[in-house]
Coordinates of C-alpha atoms in Angstrom, one line a residue:
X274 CA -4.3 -0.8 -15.5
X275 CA -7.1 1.5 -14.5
X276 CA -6.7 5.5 -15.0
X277 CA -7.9 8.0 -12.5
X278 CA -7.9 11.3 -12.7
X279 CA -7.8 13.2 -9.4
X280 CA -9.7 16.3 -10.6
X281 CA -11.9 16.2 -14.2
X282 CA -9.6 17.0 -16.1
X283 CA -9.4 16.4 -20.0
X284 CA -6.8 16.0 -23.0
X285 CA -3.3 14.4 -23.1
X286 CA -0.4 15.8 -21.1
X287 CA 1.0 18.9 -22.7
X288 CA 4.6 19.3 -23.1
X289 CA 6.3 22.6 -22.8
X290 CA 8.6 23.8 -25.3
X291 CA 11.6 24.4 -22.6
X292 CA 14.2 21.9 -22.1
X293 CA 14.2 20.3 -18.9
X294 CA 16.7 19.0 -16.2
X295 CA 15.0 15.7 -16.4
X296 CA 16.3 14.1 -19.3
X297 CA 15.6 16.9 -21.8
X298 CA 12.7 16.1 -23.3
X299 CA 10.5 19.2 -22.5
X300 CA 8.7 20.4 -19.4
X301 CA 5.3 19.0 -18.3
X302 CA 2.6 21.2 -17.0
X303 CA 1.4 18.6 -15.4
X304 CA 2.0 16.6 -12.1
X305 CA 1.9 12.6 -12.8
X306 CA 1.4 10.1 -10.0
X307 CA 1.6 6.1 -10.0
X308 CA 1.1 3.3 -7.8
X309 CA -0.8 2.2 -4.8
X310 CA -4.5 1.9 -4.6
X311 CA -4.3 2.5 -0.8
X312 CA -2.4 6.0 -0.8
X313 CA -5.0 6.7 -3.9
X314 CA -7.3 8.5 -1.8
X315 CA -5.0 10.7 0.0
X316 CA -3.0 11.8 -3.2
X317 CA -6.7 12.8 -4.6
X318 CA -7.1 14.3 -1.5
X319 CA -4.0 16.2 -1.7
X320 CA -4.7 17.2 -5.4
X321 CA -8.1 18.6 -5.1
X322 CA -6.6 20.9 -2.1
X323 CA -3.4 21.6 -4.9
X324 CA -6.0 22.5 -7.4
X325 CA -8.4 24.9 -5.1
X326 CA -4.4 26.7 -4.2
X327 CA -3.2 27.1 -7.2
X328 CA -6.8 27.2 -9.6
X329 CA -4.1 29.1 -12.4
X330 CA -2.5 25.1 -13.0
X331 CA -4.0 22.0 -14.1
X332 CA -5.1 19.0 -12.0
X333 CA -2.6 16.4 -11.3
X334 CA -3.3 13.0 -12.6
X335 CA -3.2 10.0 -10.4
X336 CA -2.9 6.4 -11.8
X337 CA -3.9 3.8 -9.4
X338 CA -1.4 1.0 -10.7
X339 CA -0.5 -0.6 -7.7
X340 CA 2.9 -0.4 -5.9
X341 CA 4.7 -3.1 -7.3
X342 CA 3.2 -1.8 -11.5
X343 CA 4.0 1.8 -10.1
X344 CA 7.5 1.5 -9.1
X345 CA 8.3 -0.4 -12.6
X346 CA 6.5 2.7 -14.4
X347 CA 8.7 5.2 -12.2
X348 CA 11.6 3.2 -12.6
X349 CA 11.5 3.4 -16.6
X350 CA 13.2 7.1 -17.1
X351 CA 13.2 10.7 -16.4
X352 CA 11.7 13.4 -18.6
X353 CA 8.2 14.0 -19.5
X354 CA 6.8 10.8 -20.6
X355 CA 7.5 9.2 -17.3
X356 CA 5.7 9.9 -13.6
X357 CA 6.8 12.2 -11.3
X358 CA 5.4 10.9 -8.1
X359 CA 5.5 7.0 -6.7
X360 CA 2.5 6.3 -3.7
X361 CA 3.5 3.0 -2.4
X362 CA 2.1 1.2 0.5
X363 CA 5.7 -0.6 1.4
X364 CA 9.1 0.4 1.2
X365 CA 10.5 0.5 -1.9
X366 CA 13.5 -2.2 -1.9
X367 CA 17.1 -1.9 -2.9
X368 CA 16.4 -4.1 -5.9
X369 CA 14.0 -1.9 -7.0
X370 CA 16.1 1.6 -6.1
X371 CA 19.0 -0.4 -8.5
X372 CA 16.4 -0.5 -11.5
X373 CA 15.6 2.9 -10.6
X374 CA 19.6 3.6 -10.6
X375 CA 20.2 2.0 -14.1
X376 CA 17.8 4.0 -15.6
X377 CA 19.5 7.2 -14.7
X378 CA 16.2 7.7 -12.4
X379 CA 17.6 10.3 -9.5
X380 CA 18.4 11.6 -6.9
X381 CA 15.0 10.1 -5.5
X382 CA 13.1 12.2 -2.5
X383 CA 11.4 9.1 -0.1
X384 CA 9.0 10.9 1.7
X385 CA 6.7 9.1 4.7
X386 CA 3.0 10.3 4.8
X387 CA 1.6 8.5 7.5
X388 CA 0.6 5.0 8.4
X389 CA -2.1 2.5 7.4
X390 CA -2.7 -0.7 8.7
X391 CA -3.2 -3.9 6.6
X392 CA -7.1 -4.5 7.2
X393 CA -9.2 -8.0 7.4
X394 CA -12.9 -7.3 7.4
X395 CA -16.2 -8.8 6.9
X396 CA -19.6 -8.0 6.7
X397 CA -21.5 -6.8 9.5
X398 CA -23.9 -9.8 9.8
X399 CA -20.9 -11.7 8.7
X400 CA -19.1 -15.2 11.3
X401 CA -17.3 -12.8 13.4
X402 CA -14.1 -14.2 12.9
X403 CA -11.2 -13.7 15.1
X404 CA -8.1 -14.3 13.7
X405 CA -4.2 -14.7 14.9
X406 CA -1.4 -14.9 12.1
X407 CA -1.0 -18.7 12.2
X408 CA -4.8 -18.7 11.4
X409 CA -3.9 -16.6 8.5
X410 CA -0.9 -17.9 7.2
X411 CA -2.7 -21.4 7.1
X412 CA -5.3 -20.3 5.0
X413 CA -3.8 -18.2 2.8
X414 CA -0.3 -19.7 2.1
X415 CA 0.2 -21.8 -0.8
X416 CA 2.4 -24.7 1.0
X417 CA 2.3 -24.1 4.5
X418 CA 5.2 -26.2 6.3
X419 CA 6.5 -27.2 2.9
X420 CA 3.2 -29.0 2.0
X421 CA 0.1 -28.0 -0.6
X422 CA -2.8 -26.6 1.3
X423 CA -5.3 -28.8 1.1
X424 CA -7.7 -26.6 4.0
X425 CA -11.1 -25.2 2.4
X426 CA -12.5 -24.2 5.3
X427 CA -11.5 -21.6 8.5
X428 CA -12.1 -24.8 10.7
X429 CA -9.7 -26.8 9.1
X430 CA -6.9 -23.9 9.9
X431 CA -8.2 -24.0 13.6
X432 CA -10.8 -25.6 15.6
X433 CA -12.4 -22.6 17.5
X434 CA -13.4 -21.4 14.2
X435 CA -16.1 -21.8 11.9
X436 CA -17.0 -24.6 9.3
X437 CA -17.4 -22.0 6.8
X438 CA -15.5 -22.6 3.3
X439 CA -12.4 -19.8 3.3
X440 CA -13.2 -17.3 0.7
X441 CA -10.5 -14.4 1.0
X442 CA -11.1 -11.7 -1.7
X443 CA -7.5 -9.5 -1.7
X444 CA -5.0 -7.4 -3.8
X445 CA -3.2 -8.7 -6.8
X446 CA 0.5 -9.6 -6.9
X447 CA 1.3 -6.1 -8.1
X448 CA 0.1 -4.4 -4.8
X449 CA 2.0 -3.2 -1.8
X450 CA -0.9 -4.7 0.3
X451 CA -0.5 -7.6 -0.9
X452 CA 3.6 -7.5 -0.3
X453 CA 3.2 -6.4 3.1
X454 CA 0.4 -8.9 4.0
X455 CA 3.1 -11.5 3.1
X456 CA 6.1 -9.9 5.0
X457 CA 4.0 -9.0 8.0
X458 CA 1.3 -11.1 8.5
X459 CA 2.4 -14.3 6.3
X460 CA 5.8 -14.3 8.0
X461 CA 4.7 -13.6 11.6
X462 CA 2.3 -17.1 11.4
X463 CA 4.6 -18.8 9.5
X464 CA 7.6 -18.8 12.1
X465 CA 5.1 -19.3 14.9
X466 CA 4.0 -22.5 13.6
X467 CA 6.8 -23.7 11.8
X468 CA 10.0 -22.4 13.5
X469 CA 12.4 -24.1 11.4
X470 CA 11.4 -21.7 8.9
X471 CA 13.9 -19.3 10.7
X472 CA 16.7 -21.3 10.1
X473 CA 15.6 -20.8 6.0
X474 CA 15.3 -17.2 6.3
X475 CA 19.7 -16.4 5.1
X476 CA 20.7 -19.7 4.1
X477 CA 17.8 -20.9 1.1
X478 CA 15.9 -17.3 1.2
X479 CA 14.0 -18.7 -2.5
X480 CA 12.4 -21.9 -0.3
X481 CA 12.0 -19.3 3.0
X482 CA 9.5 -17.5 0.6
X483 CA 8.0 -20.0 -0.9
X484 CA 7.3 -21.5 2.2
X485 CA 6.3 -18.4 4.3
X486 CA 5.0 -16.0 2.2
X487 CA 3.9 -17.6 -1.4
X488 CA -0.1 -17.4 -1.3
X489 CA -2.3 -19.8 -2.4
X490 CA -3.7 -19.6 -6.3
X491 CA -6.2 -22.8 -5.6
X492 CA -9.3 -20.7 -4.9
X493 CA -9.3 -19.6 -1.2
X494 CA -7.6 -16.3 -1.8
X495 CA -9.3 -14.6 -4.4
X496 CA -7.7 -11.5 -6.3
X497 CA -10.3 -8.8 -6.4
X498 CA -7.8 -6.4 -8.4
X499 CA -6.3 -2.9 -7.3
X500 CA -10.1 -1.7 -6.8
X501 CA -10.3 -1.8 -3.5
X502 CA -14.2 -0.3 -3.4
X503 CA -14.6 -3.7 -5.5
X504 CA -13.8 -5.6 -2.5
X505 CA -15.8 -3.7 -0.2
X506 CA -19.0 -4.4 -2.7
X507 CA -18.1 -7.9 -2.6
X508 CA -18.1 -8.1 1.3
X509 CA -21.3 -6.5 1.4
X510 CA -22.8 -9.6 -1.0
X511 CA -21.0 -11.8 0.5
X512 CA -21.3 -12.2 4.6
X513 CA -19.4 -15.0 4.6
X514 CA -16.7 -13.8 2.9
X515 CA -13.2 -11.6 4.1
X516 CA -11.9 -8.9 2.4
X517 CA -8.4 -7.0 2.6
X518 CA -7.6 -3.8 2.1
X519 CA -6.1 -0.5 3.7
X520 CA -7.6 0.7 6.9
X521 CA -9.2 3.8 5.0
X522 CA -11.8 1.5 3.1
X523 CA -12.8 0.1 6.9
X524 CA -13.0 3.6 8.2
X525 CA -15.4 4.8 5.7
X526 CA -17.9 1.4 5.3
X527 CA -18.2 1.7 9.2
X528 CA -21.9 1.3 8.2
X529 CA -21.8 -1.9 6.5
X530 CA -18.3 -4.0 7.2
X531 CA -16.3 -4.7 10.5
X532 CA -12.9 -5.2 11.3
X533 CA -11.6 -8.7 12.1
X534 CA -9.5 -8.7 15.5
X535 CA -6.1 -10.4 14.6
X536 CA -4.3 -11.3 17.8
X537 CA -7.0 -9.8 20.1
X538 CA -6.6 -7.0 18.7
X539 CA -9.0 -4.9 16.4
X540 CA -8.5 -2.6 13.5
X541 CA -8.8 0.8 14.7
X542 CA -7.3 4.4 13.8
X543 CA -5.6 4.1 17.6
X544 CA -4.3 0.4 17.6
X545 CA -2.9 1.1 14.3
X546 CA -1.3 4.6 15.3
X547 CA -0.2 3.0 18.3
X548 CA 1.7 -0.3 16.4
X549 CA -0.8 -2.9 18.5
X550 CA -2.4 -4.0 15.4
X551 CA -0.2 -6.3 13.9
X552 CA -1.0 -5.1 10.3
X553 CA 0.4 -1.8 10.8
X554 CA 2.8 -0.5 8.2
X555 CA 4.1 3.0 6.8
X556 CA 3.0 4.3 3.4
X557 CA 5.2 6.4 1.1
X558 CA 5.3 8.6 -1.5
X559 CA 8.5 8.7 -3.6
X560 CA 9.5 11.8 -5.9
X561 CA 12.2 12.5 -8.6
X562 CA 14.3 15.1 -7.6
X563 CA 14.9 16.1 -11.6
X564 CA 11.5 17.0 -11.9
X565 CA 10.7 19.0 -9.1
X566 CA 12.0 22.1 -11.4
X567 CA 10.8 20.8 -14.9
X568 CA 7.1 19.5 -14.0
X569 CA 5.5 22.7 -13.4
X570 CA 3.5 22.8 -9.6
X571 CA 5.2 19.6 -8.6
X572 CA 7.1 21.3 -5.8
X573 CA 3.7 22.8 -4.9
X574 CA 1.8 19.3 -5.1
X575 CA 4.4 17.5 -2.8
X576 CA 4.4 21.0 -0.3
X577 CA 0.9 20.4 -0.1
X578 CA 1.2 17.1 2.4
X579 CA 2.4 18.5 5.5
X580 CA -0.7 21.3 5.4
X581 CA -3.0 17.7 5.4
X582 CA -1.3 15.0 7.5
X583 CA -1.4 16.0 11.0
X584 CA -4.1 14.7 13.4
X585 CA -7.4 15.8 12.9
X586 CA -6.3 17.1 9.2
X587 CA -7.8 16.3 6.0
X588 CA -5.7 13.2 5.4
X589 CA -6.5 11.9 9.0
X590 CA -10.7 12.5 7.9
X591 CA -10.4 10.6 4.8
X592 CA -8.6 7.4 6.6
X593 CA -4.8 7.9 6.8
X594 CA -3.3 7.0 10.4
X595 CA -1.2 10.1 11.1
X596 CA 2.5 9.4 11.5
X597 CA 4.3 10.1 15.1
X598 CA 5.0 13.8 15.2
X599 CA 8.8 13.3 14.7
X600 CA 7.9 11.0 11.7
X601 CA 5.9 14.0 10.6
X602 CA 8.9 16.8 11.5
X603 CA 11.6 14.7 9.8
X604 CA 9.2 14.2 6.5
X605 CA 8.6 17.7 6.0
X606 CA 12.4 18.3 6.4
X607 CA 12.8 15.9 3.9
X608 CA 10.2 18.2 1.3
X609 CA 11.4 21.4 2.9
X610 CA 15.3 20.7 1.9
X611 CA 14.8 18.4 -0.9
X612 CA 16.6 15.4 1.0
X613 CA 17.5 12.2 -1.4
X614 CA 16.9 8.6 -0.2
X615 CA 20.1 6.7 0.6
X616 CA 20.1 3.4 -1.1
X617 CA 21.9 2.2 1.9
X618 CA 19.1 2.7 4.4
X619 CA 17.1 0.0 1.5
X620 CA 17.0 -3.7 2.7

């Protein structure tokens, strides 16, 4: 796991000699953040603008773990050895919100901050792939119709596209991007070519996955880690290669990459605000309740959101897809009133 610090910022988290109303093992005077390398830039974002309002408190620390690594790590407790804040580029899931449950972590705030879009891109002098889902879930998926993938290049998924061997470099296993690649994209090609998968989906939901959304550990698809800059660098040595990442990490390597259409459609801030590019998805952050009073500035840190997400804000310049402006009202209600997530809302 890599650690980043939003703001320099030195020395271990101090502990305050208070008790706390999250499990009692002494205030923080510090705000703690976890989880998804694609809502890492904005929570920077957001703590440099906390920092520069409040200059009296100290920076927030942001761990870019991944979603999957960062809801395990928010999962494990309350108090001051565990995170306050969750970024996560997916939904968390009702599974998860149980391990939350059995560790006494909650009431939990789930807060939306905007939208993102699950980006394929190459090079500039790269083949100039276009792509549908069925293009994608052929490549990528480990047994596509039941069977091994045996396809190395983009030509052997489809015809109209190049003989060039299929080098995909993409999140690891512990990323959101990588989850919602599989229930967006994966799924979507999957049914289209293989319809009986549908029939799978309730009854043998184990085989479903493996079917539809398992992805490929034979060399195509290549995990580049959570550093998504990494992939861009690759990309850039690599014209032949495709890289995957949040729409942010297109946005600003306008200069060197492209987006890959998928479906016709391109990867742009409008398609994506609009839902016309298929990899469109919402992005999260998730807060405990318990340590909005015990982690001093914390209620300040998540306040600091709605003053950056609207269109045209700083959020918006830096890459995030505002959300629709009642997406946007019903989210700052949610920090406004301190509104907890129903698990029954969860799938």
């Amino acid at each position: 796991m890599r650690l980043k610090i939003a703001i320099i910022a030195t020395g271990l988290l101090s502990l305050g000699a208070c008790g706390d109303q999250a499990g009692g093992a002494g205030a923080r005077d510090q705000v703690r953040v976890v989880g998804s390398s694609t809502v890492y830039p904005f929570a920077t974002l957001v703590a440099e603008q906390f920092r520069a309002e409040n200059p009296g408190l100290k920076a927030p620390v942001v761990e870019e773990t991944g979603t999957g690594a960062g809801i395990k790590l928010f999962c494990k407790g309350v108090g001051a050895a565990h995170p306050d804040i969750l970024d996560a580029s997916r939904r968390m899931t009702a599974k998860e919100f149980s391990s939350c449950e059995a560790n006494n972590v909650g009431p939990i705030m789930e807060i939306q901050i905007g939208l993102d879009g699950i980006t394929f891109a190459e090079a500039k002098n790269g083949p100039k792939l276009q792509l549908i889902p069925a293009d994608i879930y052929a490549a990528l998926a480990a047994n596509p119709m039941g069977q091994p993938n045996k396809a190395k290049t983009w030509k052997d998924v489809n015809p109209a596209l190049p003989a060039i061997p299929i080098q995909v470099y993409g999140p690891p296993s512990t990323s959101g991007t990588r989850t919602a690649l599989a229930e967006i994209l994966m799924q979507r090609g999957c049914q289209a070519v293989y319809p009986e998968s549908l029939k799978l989906k309730d009854k043998e939901p184990d085989k479903y996955r493996k079917i539809c959304e398992e992805i490929r550990s034979d060399g195509p698809y290549i995990d580049a880690g959570e550093n998504d800059n990494l992939i861009v660098q690759k990309l850039q040595a690599n014209p032949n290669a495709v890289g995957i990442f949040g729409y942010s990490y297109l946005e600003q390597n306008l200069q060197t990459l492209a987006g890959v259409p998928i479906g016709g459609v391109a990867p742009t801030y409008e398609t994506v605000a609009q839902g016309r590019y298929p990899g469109s998805r919402p992005l999260y952050i998730y807060v405990k309740k318990a340590h909005l009073n015990a982690v001093q500035g914390l209620a300040k840190f998540i306040a600091v959101y709605p003053k950056m997400w609207n269109p045209g804000g700083p959020l918006v310049k830096r890459g995030l897809i505002a959300a629709p402006q009642n997406v946007r009202d019903a989210a700052a209600k949610v920090i406004e009133n301190g509104t907890v997530l129903d698990m029954s809302n969860l799938e």
